[in-house]
Coordinates of C-alpha atoms and ligand atoms in Angstrom, one line a residue:
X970 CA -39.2 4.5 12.7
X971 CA -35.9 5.0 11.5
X972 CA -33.6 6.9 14.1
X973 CA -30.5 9.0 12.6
X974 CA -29.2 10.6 15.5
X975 CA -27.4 13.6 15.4
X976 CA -24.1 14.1 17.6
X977 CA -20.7 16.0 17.7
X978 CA -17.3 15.7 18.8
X979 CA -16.5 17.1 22.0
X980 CA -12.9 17.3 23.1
X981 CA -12.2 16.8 27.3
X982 CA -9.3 18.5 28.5
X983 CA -7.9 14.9 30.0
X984 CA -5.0 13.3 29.6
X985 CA -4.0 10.6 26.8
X986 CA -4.8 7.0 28.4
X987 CA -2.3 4.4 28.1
X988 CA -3.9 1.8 25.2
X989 CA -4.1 -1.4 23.3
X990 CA -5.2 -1.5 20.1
X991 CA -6.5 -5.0 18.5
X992 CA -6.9 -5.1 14.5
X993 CA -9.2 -7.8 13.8
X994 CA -8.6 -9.8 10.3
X995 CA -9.3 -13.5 10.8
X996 CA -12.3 -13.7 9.2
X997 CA -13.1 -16.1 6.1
X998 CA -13.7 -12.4 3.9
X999 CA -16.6 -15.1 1.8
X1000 CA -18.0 -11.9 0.2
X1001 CA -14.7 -10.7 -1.6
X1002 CA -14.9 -14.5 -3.5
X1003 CA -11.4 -14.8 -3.8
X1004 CA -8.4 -17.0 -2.8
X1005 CA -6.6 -14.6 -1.2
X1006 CA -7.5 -13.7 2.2
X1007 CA -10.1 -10.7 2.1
X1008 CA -7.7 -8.9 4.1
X1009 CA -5.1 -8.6 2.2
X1010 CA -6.8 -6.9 -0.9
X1011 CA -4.8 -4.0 -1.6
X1012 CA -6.3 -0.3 -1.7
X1013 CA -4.4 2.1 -3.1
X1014 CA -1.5 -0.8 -3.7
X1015 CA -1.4 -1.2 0.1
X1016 CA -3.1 -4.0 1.9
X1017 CA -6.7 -2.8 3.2
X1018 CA -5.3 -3.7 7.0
X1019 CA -2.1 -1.8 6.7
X1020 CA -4.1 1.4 6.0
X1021 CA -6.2 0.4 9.4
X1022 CA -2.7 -0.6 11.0
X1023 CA -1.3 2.4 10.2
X1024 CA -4.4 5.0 11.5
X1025 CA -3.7 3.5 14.3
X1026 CA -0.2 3.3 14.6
X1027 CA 0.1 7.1 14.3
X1028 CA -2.0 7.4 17.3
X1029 CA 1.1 5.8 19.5
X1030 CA -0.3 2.5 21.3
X1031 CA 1.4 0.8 24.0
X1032 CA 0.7 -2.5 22.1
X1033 CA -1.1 -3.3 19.0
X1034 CA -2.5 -7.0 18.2
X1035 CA -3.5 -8.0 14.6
X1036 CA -6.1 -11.2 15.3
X1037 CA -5.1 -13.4 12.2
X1038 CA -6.8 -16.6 11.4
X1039 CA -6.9 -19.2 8.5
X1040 CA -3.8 -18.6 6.4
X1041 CA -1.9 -16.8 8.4
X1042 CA 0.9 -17.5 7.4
X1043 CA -0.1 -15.4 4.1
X1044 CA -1.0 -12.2 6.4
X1045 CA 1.7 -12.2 8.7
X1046 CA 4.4 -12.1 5.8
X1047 CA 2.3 -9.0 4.0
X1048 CA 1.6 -7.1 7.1
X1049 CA 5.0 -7.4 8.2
X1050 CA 6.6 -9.8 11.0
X1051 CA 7.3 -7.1 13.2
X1052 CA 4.1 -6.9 14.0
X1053 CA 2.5 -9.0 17.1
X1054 CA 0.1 -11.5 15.9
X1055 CA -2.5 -13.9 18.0
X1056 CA -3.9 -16.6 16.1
X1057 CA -7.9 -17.4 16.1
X1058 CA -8.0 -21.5 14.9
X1059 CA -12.0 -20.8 15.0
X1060 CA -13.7 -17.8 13.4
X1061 CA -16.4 -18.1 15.9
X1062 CA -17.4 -14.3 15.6
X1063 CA -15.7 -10.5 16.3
X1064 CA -16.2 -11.2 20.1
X1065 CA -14.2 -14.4 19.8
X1066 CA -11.7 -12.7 18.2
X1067 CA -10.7 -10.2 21.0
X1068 CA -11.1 -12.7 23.3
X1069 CA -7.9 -14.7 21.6
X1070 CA -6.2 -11.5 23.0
X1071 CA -6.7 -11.3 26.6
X1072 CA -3.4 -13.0 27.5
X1073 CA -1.5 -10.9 25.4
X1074 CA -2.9 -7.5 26.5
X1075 CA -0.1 -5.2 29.0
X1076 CA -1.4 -4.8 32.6
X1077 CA -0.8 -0.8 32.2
X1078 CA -3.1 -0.8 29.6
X1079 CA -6.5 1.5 30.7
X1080 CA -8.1 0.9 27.3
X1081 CA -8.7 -0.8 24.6
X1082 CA -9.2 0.2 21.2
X1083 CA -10.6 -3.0 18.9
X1084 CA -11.3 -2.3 14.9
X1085 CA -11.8 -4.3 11.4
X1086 CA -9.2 -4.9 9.6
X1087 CA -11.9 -4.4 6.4
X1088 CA -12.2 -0.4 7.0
X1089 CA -9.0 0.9 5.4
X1090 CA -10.5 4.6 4.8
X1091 CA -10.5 5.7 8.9
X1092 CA -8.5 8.3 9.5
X1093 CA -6.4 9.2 13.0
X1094 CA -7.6 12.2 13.1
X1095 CA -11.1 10.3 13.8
X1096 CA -9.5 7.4 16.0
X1097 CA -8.1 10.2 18.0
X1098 CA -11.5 11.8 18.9
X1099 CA -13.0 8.9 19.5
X1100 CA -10.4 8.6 22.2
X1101 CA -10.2 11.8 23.6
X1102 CA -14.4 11.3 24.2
X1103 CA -13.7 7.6 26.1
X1104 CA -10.6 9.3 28.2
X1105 CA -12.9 12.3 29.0
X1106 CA -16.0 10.0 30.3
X1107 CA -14.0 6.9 30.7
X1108 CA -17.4 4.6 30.2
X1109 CA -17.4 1.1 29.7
X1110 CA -17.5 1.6 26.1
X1111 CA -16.7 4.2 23.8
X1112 CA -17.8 3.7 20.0
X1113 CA -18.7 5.4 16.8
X1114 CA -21.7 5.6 14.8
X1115 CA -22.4 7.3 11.6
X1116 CA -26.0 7.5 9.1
X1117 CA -25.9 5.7 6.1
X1118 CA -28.3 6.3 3.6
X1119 CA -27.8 2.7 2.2
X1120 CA -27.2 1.2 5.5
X1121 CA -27.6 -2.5 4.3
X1122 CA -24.8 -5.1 5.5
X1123 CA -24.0 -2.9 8.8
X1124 CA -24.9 -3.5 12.1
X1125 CA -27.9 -1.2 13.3
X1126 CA -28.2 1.3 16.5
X1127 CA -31.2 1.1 18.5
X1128 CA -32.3 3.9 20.5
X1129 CA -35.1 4.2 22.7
X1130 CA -36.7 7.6 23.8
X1131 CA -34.4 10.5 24.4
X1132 CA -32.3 8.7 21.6
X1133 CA -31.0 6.3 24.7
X1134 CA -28.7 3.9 23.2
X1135 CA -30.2 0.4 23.7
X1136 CA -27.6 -1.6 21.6
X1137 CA -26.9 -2.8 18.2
X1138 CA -29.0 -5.4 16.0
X1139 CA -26.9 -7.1 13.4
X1140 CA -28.6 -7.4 10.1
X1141 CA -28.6 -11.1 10.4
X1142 CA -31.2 -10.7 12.9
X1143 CA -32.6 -7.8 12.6
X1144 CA -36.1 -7.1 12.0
X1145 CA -37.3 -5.0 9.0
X1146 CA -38.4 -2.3 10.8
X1147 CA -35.0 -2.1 12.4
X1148 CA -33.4 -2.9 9.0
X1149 CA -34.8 0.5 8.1
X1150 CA -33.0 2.4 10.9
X1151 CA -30.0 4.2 9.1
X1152 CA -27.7 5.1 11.7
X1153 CA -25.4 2.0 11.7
X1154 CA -22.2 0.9 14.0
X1155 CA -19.3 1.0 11.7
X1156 CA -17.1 -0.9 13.7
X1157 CA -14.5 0.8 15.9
X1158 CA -14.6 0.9 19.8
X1159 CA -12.8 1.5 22.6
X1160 CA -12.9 -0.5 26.1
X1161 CA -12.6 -0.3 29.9
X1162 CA -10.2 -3.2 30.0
X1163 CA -11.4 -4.4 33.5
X1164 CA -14.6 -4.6 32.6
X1165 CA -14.3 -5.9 29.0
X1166 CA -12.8 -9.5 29.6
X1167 CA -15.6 -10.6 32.2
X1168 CA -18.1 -9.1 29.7
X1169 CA -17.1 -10.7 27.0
X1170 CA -17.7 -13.9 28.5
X1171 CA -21.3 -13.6 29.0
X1172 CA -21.7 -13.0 25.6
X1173 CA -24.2 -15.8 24.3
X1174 CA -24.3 -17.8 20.4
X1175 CA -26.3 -15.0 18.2
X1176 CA -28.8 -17.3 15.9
X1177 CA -26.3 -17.5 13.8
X1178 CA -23.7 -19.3 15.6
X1179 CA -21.3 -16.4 16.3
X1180 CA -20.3 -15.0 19.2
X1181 CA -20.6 -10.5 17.8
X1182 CA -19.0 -8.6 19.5
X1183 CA -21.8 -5.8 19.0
X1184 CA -23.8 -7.5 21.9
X1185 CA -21.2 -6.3 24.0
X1186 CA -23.6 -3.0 24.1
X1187 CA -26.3 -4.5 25.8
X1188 CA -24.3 -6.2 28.6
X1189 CA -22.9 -3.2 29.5
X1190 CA -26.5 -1.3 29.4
X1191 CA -28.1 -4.2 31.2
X1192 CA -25.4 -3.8 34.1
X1193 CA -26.0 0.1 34.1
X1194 CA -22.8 1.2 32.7
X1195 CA -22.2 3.7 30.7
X1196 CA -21.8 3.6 26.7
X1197 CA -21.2 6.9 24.9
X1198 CA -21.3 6.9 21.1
X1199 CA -19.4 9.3 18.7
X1200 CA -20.9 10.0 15.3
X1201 CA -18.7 10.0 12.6
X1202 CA -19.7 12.9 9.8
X1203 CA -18.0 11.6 6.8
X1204 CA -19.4 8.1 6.6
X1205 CA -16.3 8.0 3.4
X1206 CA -14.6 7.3 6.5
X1207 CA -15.9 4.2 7.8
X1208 CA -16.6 2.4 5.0
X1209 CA -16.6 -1.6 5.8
X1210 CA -14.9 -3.8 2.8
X1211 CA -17.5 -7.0 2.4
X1212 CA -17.9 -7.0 -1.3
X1213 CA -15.5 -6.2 -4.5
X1214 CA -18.1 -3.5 -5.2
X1215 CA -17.4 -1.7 -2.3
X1216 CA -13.5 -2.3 -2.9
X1217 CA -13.7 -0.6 -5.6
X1218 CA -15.6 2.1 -3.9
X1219 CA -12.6 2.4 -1.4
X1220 CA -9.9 2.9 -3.6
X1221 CA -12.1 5.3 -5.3
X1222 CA -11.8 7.4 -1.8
X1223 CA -8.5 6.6 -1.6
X1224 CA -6.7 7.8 -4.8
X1225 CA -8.8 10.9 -4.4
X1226 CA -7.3 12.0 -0.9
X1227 CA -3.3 10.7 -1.9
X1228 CA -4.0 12.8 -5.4
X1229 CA -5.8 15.9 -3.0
X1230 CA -2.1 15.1 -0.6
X1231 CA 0.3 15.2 -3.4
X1232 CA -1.2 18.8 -4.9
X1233 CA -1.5 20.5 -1.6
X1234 CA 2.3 19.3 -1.4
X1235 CA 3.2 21.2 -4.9
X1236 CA 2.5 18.8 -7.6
X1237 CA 1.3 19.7 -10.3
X1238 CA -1.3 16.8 -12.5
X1239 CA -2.4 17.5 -15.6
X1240 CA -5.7 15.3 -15.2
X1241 CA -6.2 14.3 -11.8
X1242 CA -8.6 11.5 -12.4
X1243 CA -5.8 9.3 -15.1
X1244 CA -3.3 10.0 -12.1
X1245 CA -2.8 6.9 -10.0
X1246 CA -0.6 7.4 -7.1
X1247 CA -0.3 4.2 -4.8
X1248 CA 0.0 5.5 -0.7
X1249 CA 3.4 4.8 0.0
X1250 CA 4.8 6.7 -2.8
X1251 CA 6.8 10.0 -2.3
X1252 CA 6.9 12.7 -4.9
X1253 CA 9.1 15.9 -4.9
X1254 CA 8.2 19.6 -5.1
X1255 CA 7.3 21.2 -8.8
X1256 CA 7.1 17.6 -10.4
X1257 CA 4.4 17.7 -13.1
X1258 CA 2.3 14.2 -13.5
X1259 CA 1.2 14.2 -17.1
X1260 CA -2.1 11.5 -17.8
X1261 CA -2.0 8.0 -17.6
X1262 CA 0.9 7.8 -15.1
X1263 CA 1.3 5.0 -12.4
X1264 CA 3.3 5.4 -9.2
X1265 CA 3.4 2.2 -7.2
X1266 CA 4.9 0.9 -4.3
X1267 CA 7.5 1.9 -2.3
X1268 CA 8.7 4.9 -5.4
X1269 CA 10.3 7.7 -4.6
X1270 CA 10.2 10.5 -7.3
X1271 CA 12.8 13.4 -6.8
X1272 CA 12.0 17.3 -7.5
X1273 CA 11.4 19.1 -11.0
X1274 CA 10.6 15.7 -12.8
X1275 CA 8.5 15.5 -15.6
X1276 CA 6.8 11.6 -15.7
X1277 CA 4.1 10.7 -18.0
X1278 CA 2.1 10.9 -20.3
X1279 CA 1.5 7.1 -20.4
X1280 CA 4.5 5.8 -18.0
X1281 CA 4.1 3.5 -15.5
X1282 CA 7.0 3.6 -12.4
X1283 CA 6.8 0.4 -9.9
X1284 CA 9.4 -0.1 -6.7
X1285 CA 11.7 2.5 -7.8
X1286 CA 14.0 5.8 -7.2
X1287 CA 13.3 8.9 -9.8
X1288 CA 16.4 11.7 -9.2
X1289 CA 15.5 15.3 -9.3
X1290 CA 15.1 17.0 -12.9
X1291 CA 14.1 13.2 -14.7
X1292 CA 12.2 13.0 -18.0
X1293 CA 10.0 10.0 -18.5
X1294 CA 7.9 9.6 -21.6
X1295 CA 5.7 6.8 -22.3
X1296 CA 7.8 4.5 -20.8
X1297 CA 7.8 1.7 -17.6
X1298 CA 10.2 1.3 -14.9
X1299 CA 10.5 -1.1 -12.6
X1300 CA 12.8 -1.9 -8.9
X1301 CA 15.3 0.6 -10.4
X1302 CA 17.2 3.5 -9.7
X1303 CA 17.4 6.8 -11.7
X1304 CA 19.6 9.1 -10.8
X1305 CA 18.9 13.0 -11.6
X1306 CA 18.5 14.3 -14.8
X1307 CA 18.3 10.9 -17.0
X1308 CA 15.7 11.9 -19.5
X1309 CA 13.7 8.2 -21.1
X1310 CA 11.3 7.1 -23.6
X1311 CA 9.1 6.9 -25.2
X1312 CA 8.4 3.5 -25.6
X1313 CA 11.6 2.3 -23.0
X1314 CA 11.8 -0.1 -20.0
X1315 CA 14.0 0.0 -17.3
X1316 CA 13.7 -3.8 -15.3
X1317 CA 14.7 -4.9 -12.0
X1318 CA 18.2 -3.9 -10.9
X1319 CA 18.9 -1.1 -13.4
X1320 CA 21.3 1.9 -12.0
X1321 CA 21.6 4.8 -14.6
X1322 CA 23.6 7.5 -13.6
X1323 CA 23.3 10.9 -13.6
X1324 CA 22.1 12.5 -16.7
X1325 CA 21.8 8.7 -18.7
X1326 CA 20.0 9.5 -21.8
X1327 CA 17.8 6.4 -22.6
X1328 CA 15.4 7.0 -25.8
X1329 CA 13.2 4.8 -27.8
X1330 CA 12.8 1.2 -27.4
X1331 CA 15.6 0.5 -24.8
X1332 CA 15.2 -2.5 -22.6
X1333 CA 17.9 -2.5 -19.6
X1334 CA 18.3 -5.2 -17.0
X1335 CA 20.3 -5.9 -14.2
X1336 CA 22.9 -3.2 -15.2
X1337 CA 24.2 0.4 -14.2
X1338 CA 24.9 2.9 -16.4
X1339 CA 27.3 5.5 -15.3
X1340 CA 27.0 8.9 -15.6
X1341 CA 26.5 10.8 -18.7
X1342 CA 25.7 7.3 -21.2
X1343 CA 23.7 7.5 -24.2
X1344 CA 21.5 4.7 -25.4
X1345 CA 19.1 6.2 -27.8
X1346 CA 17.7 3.3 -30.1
X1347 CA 16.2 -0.1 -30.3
X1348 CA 18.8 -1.3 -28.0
X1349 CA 19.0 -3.7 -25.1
X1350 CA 21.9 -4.1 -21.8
X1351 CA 21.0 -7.4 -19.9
X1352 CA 23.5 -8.0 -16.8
X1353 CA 25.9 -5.3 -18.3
X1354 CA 28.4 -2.5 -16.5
X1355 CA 28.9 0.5 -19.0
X1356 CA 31.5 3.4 -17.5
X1357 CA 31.0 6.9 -18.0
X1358 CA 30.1 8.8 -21.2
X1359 CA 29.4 5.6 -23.3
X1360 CA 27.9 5.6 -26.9
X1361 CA 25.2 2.7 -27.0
X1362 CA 24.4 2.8 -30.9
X1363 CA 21.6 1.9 -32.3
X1364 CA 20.5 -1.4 -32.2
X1365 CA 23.3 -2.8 -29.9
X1366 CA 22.7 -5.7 -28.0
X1367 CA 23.9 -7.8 -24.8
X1368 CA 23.8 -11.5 -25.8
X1369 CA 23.8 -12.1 -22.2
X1370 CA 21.9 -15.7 -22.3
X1371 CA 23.8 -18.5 -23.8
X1372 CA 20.3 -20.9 -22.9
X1373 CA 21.8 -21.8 -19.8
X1374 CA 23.5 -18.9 -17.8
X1375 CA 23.4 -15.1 -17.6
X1376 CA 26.9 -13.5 -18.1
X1377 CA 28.2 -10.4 -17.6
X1378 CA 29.4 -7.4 -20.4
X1379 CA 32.0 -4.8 -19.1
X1380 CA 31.9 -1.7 -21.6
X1381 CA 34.7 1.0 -20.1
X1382 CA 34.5 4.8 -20.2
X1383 CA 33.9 6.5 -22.9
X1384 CA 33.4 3.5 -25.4
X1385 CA 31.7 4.3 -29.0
X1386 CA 29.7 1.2 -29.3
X1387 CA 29.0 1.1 -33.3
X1388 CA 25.3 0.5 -34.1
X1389 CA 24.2 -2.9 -34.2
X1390 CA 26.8 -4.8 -32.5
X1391 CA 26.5 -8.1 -30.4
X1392 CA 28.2 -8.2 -27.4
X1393 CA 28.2 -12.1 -26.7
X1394 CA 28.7 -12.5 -22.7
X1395 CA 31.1 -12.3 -21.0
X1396 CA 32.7 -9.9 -22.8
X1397 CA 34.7 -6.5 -21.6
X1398 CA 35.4 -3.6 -23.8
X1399 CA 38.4 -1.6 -22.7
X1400 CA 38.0 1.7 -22.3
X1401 CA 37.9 4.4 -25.1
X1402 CA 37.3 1.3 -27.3
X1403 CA 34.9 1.3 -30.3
X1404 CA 33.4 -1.2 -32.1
X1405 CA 32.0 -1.1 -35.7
X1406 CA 28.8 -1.2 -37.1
X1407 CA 27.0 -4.8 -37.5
X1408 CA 30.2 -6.6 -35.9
X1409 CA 29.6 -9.3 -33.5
X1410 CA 32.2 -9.1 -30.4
X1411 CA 32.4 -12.7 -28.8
X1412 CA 36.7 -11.8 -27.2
X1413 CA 37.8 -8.8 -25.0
X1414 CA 38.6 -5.6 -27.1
X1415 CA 41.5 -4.0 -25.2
X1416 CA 41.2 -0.4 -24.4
X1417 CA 41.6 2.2 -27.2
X1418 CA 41.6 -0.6 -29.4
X1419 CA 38.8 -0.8 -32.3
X1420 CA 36.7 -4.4 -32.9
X1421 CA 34.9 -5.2 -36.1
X1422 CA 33.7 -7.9 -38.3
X1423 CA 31.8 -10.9 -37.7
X1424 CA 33.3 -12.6 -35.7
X1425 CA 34.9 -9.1 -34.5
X1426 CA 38.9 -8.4 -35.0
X1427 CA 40.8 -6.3 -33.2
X1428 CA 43.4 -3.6 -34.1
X1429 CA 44.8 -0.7 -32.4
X1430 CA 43.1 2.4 -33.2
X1431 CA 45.8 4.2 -33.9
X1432 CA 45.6 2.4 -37.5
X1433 CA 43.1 3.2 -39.9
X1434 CA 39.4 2.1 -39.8
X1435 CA 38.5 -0.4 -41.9
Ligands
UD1_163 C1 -19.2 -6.1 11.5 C2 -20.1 -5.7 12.7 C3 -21.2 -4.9 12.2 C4 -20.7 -3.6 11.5 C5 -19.7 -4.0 10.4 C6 -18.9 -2.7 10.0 C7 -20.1 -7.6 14.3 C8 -20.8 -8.8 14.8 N1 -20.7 -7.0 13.3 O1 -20.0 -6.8 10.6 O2 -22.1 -4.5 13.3 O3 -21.7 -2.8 11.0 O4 -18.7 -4.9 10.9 O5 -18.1 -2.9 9.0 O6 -19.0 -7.4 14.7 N2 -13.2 -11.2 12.1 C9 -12.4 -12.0 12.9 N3 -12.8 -13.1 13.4 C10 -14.1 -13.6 13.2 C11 -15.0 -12.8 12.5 C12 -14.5 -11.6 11.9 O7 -11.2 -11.6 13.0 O8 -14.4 -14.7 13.8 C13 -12.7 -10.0 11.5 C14 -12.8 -9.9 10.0 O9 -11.6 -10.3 9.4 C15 -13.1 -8.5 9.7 C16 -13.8 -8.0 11.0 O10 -13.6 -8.9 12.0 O11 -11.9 -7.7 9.5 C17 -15.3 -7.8 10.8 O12 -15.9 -9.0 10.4 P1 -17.0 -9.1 9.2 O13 -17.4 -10.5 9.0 O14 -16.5 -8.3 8.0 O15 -18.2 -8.3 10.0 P2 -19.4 -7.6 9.3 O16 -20.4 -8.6 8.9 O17 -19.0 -6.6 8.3
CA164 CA1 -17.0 -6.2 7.3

């Protein structure tokens, strides 16, 4: 018969023990069928074992472990190398894996907290529960549960009478009665460590020819220790990552809380659901998302900005009081007040200053704009310095690439650059210098000086204009 039992958080005035945590994420991930390791799928733009890494980070450890297996290499650089790694050659099962451990783990520790690095959705608040219940009982093992009405791929609880916990049957073996039992284990414990390491070892081959880590349960029941079990309401919460199906189902979850974040924190989205806000983003106060907007990365988005519709901001810094209009910017820097779009984009390395007016159909790369430039058509700066308060006409364009190097363009303060004029690199225009329309600048243009033609001439500007 199928078994969903209920149970509740209790909270034991005890102090904090000092622990260990161990992120698991060596496995093959064969579900996922991809090339990249299954654990390094992003949710929300973020790797699905940061988000783990990070629940439990915020909980303070004494040490934490990530068990990493075939290309490594490939995790350790994405997670981050100040992390401590320990390496499993074999994947010979979750049990195996926190084995690879023992050497590794502090002698102070007084528990140990193993999870997946496949369940990105947990939440600290419900790490932290689980270990104020182990501290409060200090059992053998302290682990959550939760009732699935699906429960298909998870490992299942058995319990006898009195709802006695009598251990977990993975779905491998399980039988179909037992397949029917919906309250599953979702995958996050927490250990004695002095009785964990000898335990582990008498952990036998499942059928399958993996050593789980769920049998754990029954070697601690058979020896008469105790096992308490926590059960997890919001089953959103410990979702496991096997499939791309249920990827997508995650970063469904996901989105939803960092959008639910970001308008409890006074931003304003027109529509919600065409909103996609990665996790690490930051966003200022009074900011007003308009549809079809993309944060990613590591962004950071000022106060009082207005960003969207249809604009698309990767890797980058958004000053306070910005205007961003169907436009994409990427690795750049915006100081406040610089109004875009639509239809411009900012590339890696751009700097405009404060209050840079960029319009339609810019392209600017690899340059800074000081403060107070306007660029406002069909124009494009590649590997260019402009000073403050310069006219980019219409049209004008950095001839940066000569088919084998980039060079450099130097426009001074306060430059009237005429519309349609070819600044062939490198080039420096003095400053207060103009140039006129259609000419094509291939020398210097001293400052206050005026450049036309094709190629462009120079004469003072104190005489008249051609
Ligand atoms: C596991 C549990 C199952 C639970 C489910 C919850 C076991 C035996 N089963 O099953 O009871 O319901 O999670 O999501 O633990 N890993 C290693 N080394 C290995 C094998 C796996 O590091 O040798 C890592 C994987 O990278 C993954 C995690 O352990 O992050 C879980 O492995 P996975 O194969 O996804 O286990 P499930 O079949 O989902
Ligand atoms: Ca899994």
């Amino acid at each position: 018969m199928a078994v969903c039992a209920p149970g509740s958080f209790v909270f034991g005035e005890v102090s904090i023990l000092k622990f260990a945590v161990i992120v698991l994420a060596a496995g093959e991930g064969t579900r996922v069928n991809s090339r990249k390791p299954k654990v390094l799928h992003p949710v929300a733009g973020t790797p699905m074992t940061a988000h783990v890494i990070q629940a439990a980070e915020a909980l303070g450890p004494r040490q934490l472990i990530v068990v990493v297996g075939r290309e490594s290499e490939e995790v350790k650089a994405s997670l981050g190398p100040e992390l401590a790694y320990v390496e499993q050659s074999e994947q010979l099962g979750t049990a195996h894996a926190v084995q690879q451990t023992q050497s590794n783990i502090r002698d102070e520790v007084e528990a140990i907290m193993v999870l997946y690095g496949d369940t990105p959705l947990i939440t600290q608040a419900t790490l932290s529960a689980m270990r104020e219940r182990h501290a409060a009982g200090r059992p053998a093992i302290t682990f959550l549960t939760t009732c699935l009405e699906d429960p298909t791929g998870y490992g299942r609880i058995i319990r006898g009478q009195d709802n006695r916990m009598m251990g977990i049957v993975e779905e491998a073996v399980a039988t179909d009665e037992q397949k029917a039992i919906q309250e599953v284990n979702p995958g996050f414990y927490i250990f004695d460590p002095e009785w964990l390491w000898p335990s582990l070892e008498r952990i036998e081959t499942s059928p399958v020819g993996e050593y789980y880590l769920t049998d754990i349960v029954e070697v601690a029941l058979a020896d008469g220790h105790k096992v308490e079990t926590l059960l997890a309401e919001n089953s959103r919460e410990t979702l496991g990552i096997n499939t791309r199906a249920q990827l997508a189902e995650a970063e469904a979850v996901m989105r939803d809380r960092i959008r639910r974040r970001w308008l409890d924190a006074g931003v304003t989205m027109i529509d919600p659901s065409s909103t996609w806000i990665d996790a690490d983003v930051s966003i200022g106060i009074d900011t007003i998302l308009y549809p079809d907007t993309y944060l990613q990365g590591q962004t950071v988005v000022g106060e009082r900005c207005t960003l969207g519709p249809g604009t698309l901001i990767r890797d980058s810094r958004v000053g306070d009081e910005c205007k961003i209009v169907f436009s994409v910017v990427e690795e750049a820097v915006l100081e406040e007040s610089v109004d875009m779009g639509p239809y411009s984009h900012m590339r890696p390395g751009t700097h405009l200053g404060r209050g840079v007016h960029i319009g339609n159909f810019g392209e600017v790369k690899n340059s800074t704009l000081g403060p107070g430039v306007r660029m406002g058509h069909f124009s494009y700066l590649g590997d260019a310095t402009v000073g403050a308060d310069a006219n980019i006409g219409a049209g004008t364009i950095t001839c940066n690439y000569d088919g084998e190097k980039k060079h450099r363009t130097v426009i001074g303060d306060r430059v009237f650059v005429g519309s349609d004029t070819m600044l062939v690199a490198p080039v420096n225009i003095g400053v207060e210098a103009r140039t006129g329309a259609g000419s094509v600048v291939t020398r210097d243009v001293p400052p206050r000086s005026l450049a036309y033609g094709v190629p462009a001439r120079v004469r003072d500007k104190e005489d008249s204009d051609p």
